[in-house]
PDB file of C-alpha atoms and ligand atoms in Angstrom:
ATOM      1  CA  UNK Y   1       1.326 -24.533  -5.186  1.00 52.00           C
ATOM      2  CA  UNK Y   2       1.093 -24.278  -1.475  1.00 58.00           C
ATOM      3  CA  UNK Y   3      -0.245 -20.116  -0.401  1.00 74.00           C
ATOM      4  CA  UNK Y   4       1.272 -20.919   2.835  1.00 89.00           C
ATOM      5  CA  UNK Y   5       3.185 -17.815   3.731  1.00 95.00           C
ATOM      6  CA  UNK Y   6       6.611 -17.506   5.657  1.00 96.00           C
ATOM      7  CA  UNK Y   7       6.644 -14.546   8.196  1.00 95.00           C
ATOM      8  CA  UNK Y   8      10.459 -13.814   9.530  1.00 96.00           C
ATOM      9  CA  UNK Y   9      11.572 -11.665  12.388  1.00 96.00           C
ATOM     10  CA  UNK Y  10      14.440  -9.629  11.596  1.00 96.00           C
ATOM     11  CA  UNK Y  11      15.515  -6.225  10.159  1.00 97.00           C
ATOM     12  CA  UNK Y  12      12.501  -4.290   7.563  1.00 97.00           C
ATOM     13  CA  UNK Y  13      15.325  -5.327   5.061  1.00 97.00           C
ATOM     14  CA  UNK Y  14      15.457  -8.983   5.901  1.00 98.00           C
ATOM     15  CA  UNK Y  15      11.974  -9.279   6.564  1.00 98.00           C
ATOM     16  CA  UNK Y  16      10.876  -7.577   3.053  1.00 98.00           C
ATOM     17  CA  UNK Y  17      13.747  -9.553   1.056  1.00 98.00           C
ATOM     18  CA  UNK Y  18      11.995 -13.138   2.345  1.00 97.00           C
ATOM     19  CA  UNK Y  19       8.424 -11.470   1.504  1.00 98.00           C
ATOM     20  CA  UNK Y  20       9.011 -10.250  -2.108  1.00 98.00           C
ATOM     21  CA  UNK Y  21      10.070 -13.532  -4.203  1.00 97.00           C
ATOM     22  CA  UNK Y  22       6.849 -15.492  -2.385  1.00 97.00           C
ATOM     23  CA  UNK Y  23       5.497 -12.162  -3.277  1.00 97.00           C
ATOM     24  CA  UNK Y  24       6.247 -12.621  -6.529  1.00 97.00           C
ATOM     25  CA  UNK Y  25       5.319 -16.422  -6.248  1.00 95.00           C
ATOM     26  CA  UNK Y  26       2.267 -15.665  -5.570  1.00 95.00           C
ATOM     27  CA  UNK Y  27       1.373 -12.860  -8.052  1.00 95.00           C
ATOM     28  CA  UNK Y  28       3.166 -14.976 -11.252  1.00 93.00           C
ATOM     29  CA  UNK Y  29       0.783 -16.753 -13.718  1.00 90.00           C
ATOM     30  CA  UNK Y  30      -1.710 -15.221 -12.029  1.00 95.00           C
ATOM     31  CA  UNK Y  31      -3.675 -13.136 -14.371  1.00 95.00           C
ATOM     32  CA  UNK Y  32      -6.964 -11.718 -12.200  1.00 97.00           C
ATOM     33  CA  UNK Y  33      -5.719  -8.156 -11.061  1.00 97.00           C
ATOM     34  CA  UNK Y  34      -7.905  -8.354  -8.157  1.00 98.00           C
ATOM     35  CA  UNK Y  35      -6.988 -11.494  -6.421  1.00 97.00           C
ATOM     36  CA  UNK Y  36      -3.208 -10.183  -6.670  1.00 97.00           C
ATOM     37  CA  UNK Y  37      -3.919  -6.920  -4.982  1.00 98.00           C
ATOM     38  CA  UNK Y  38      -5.847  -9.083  -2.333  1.00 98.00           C
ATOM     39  CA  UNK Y  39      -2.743 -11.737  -1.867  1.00 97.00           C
ATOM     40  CA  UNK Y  40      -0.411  -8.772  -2.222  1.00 98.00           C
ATOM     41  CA  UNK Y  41      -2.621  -6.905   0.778  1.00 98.00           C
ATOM     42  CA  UNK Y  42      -2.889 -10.438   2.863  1.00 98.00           C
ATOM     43  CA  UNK Y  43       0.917 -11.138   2.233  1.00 98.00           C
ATOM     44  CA  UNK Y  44       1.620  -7.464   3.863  1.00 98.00           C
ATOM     45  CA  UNK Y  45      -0.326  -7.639   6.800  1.00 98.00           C
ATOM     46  CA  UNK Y  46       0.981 -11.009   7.850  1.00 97.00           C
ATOM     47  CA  UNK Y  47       4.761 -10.213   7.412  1.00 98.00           C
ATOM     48  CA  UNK Y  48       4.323  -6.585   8.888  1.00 98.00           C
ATOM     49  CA  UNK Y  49       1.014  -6.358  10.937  1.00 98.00           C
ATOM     50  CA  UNK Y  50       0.744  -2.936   9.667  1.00 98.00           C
ATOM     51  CA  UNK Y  51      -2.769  -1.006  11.003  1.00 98.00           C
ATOM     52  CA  UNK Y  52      -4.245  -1.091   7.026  1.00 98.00           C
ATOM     53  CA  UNK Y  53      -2.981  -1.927   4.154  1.00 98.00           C
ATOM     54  CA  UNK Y  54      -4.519  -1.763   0.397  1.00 98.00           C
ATOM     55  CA  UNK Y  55      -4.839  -0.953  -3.001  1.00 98.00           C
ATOM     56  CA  UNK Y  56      -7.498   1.799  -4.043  1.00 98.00           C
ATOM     57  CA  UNK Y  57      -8.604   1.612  -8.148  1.00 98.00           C
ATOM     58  CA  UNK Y  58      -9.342   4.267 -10.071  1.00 98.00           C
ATOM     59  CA  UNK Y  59     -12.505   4.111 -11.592  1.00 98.00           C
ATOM     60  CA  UNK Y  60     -13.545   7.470 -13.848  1.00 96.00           C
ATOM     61  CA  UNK Y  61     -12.671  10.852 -11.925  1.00 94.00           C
ATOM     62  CA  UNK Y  62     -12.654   8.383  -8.229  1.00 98.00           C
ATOM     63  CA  UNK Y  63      -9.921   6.321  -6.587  1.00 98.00           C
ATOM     64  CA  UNK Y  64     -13.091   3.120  -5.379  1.00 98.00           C
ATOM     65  CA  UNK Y  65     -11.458   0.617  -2.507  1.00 98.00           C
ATOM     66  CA  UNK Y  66     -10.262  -2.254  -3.486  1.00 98.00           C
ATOM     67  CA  UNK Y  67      -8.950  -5.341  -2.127  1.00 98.00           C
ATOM     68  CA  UNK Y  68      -7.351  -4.437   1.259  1.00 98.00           C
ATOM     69  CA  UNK Y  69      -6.941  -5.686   5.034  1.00 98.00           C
ATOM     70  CA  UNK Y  70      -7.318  -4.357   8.497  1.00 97.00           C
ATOM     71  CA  UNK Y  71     -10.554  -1.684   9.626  1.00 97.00           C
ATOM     72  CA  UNK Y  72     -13.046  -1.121   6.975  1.00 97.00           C
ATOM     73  CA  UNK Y  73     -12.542   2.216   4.797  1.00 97.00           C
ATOM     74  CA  UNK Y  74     -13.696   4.987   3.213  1.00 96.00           C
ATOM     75  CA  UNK Y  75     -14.774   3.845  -0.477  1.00 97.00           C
ATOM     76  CA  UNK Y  76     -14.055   6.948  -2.836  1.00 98.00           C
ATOM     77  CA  UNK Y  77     -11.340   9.280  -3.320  1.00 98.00           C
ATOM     78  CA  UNK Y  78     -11.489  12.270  -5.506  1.00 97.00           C
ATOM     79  CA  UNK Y  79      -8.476  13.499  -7.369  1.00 97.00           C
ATOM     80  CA  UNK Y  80      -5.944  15.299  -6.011  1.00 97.00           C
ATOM     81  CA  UNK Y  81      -8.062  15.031  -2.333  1.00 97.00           C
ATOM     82  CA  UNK Y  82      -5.771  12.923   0.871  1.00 97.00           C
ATOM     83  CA  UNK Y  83      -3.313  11.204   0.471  1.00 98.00           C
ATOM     84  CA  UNK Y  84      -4.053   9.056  -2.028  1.00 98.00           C
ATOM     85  CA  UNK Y  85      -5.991  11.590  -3.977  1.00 98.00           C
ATOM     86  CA  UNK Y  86      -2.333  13.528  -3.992  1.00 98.00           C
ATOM     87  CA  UNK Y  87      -0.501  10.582  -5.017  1.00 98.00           C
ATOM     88  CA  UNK Y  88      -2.855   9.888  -8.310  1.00 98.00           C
ATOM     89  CA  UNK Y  89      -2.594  13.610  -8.931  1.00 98.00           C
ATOM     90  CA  UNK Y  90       1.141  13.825  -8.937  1.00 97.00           C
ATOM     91  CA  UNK Y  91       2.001  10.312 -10.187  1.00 97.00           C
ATOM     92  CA  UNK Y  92       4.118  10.378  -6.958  1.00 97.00           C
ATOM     93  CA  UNK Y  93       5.205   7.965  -3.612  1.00 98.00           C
ATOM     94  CA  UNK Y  94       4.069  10.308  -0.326  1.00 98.00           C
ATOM     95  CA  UNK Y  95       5.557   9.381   2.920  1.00 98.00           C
ATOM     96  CA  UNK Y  96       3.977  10.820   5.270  1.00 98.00           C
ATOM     97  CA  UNK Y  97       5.776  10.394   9.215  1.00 98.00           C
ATOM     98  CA  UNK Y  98       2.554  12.593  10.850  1.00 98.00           C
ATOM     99  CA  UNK Y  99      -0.941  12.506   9.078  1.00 97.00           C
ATOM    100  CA  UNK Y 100      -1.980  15.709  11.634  1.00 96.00           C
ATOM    101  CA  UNK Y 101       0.997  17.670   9.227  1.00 96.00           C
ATOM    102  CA  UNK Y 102      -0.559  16.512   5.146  1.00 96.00           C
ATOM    103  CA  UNK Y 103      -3.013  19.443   4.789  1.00 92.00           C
ATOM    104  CA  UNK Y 104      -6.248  17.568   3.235  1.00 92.00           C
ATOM    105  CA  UNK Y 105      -5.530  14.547   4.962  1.00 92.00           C
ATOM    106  CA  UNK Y 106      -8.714  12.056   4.896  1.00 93.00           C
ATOM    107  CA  UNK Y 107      -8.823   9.960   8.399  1.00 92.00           C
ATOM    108  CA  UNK Y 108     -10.550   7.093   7.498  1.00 89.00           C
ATOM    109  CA  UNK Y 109      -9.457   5.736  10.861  1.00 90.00           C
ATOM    110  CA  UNK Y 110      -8.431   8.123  13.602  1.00 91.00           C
ATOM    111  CA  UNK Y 111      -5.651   5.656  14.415  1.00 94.00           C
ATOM    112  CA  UNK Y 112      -4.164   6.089  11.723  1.00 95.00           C
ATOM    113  CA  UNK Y 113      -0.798   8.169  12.612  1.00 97.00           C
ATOM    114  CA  UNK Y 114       1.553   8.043   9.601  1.00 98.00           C
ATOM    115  CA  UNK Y 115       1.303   6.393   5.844  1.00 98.00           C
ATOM    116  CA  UNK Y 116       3.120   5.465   2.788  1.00 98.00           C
ATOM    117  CA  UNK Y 117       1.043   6.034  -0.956  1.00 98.00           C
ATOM    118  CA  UNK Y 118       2.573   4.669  -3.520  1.00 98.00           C
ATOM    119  CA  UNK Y 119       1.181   4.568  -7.473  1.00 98.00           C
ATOM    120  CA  UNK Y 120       0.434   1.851  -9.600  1.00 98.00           C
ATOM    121  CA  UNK Y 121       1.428   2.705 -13.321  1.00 96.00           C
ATOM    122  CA  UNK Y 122       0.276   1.781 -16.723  1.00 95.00           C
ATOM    123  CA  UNK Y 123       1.829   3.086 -19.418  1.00 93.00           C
ATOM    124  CA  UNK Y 124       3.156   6.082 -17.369  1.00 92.00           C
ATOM    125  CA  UNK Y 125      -0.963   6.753 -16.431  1.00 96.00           C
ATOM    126  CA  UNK Y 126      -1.998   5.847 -12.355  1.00 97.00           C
ATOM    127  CA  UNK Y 127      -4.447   3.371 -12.213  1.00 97.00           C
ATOM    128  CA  UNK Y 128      -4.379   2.325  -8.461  1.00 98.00           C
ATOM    129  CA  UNK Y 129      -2.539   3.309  -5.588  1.00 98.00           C
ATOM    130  CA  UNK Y 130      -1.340   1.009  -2.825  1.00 98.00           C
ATOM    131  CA  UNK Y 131      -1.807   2.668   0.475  1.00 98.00           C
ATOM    132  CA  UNK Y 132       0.293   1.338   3.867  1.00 98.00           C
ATOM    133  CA  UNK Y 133      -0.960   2.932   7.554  1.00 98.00           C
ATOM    134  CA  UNK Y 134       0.579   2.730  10.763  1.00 98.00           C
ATOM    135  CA  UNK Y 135      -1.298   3.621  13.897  1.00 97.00           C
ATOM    136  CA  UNK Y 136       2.411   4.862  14.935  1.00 98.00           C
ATOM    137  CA  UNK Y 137       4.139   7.911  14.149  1.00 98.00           C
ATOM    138  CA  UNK Y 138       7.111   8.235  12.232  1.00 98.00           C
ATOM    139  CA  UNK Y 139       6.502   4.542  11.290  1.00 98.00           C
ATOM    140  CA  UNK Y 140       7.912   3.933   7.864  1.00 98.00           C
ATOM    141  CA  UNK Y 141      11.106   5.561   5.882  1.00 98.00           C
ATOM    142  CA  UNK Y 142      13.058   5.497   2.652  1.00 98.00           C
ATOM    143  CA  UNK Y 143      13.422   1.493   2.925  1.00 98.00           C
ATOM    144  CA  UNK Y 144       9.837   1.254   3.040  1.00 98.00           C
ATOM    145  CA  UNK Y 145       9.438   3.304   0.160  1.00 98.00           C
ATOM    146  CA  UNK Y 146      11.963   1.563  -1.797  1.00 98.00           C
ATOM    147  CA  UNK Y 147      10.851  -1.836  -1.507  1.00 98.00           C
ATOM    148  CA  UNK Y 148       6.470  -0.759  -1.772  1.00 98.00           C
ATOM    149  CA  UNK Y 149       7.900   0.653  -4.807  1.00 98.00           C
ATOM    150  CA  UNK Y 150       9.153  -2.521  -5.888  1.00 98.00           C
ATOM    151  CA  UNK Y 151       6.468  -4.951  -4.874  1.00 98.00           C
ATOM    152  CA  UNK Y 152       4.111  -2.695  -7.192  1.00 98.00           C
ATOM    153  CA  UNK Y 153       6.283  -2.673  -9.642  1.00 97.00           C
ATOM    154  CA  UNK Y 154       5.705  -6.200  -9.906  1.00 96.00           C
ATOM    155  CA  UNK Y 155       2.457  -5.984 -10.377  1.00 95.00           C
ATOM    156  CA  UNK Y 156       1.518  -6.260 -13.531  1.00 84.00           C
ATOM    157  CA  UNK Y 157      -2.436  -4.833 -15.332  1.00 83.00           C
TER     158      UNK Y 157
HETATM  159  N1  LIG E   1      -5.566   8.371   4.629  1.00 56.38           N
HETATM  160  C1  LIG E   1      -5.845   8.192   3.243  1.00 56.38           C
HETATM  161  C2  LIG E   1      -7.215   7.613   3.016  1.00 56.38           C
HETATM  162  C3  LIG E   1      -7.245   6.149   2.923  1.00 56.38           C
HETATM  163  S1  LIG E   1      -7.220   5.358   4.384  1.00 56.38           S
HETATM  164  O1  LIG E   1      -6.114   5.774   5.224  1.00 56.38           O
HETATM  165  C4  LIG E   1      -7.280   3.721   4.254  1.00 56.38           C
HETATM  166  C5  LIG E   1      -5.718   9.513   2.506  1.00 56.38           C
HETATM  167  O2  LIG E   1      -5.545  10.568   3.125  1.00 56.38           O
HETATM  168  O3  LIG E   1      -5.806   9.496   1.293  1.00 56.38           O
END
């Protein structure tokens, strides 16, 4: 199978309906969690050139970094603590247009302006959470959410 990847202009709809069947391409028969979460990062940041984008994995009472791409980050999470920590807590997507306005919010990078969390489910129980940062306000909406939702979704642990 060729892993070359093809990047569109054209509306966040267009460009995420191209991404999500190589998406899917890539992630199918594939069996290591680890290198899907890093194609699944490397396929993000090419289509959308977003600041960060990556999965975090909980391991015991911590969300631990996993595969991801753009600045390096902080490592652990604890429960219920950031964004991410709120999104394993409540099981939850958080869109979040201003990081300045999430009380608890953990700047890993002070560029950082506005993110999307989404969870990854097993059995109804988080195990991961994908996490999506813009060094723009504002930066991602209800379409985002919608189709991150999906793309995990497809992931299968
Ligand atoms: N901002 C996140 C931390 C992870 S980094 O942005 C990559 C949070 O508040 O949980």
């Amino acid at each position: 199978m060729a892993e070359d990847l093809s990047v569109i202009k054209g509306t966040k709809q267009e460009q995420y309906q191209n991404l999500i069947p190589q998406i899917e391409n890539l992630i199918t028969g594939e069996g290591d969690l680890i290198a899907n979460l890093a194609n699944i990062s490397a396929a993000l940041k090419e289509q959308f050139g977003w600041f960060w984008v990556g999965f975090y994995l909980v391991k015991e009472d911590e969300l631990v970094l996993g595969p991801f791409q753009g600045p390096v980050a902080c490592t652990r999470i604890k429960k219920g603590r950031g964004v991410c920590g709120t999104s394993w807590q409540e099981g939850k997507t958080i869109l979040v247009p201003d990081v300045e306005q999430f009380p608890g919010h953990i700047a890993c990078s002070s560029l950082s302006q506005s993110e999307v969390v989404v969870p990854l489910l097993k059995n109804g129980e988080v195990v991961g959470v994908l996490d999506v940062d813009s060094e723009y306000l504002n930066y991602f909406d209800q379409e985002d959410v919608l189709y991150l939702e999906k793309i995990v979704g497809m992931i299968s642990i």
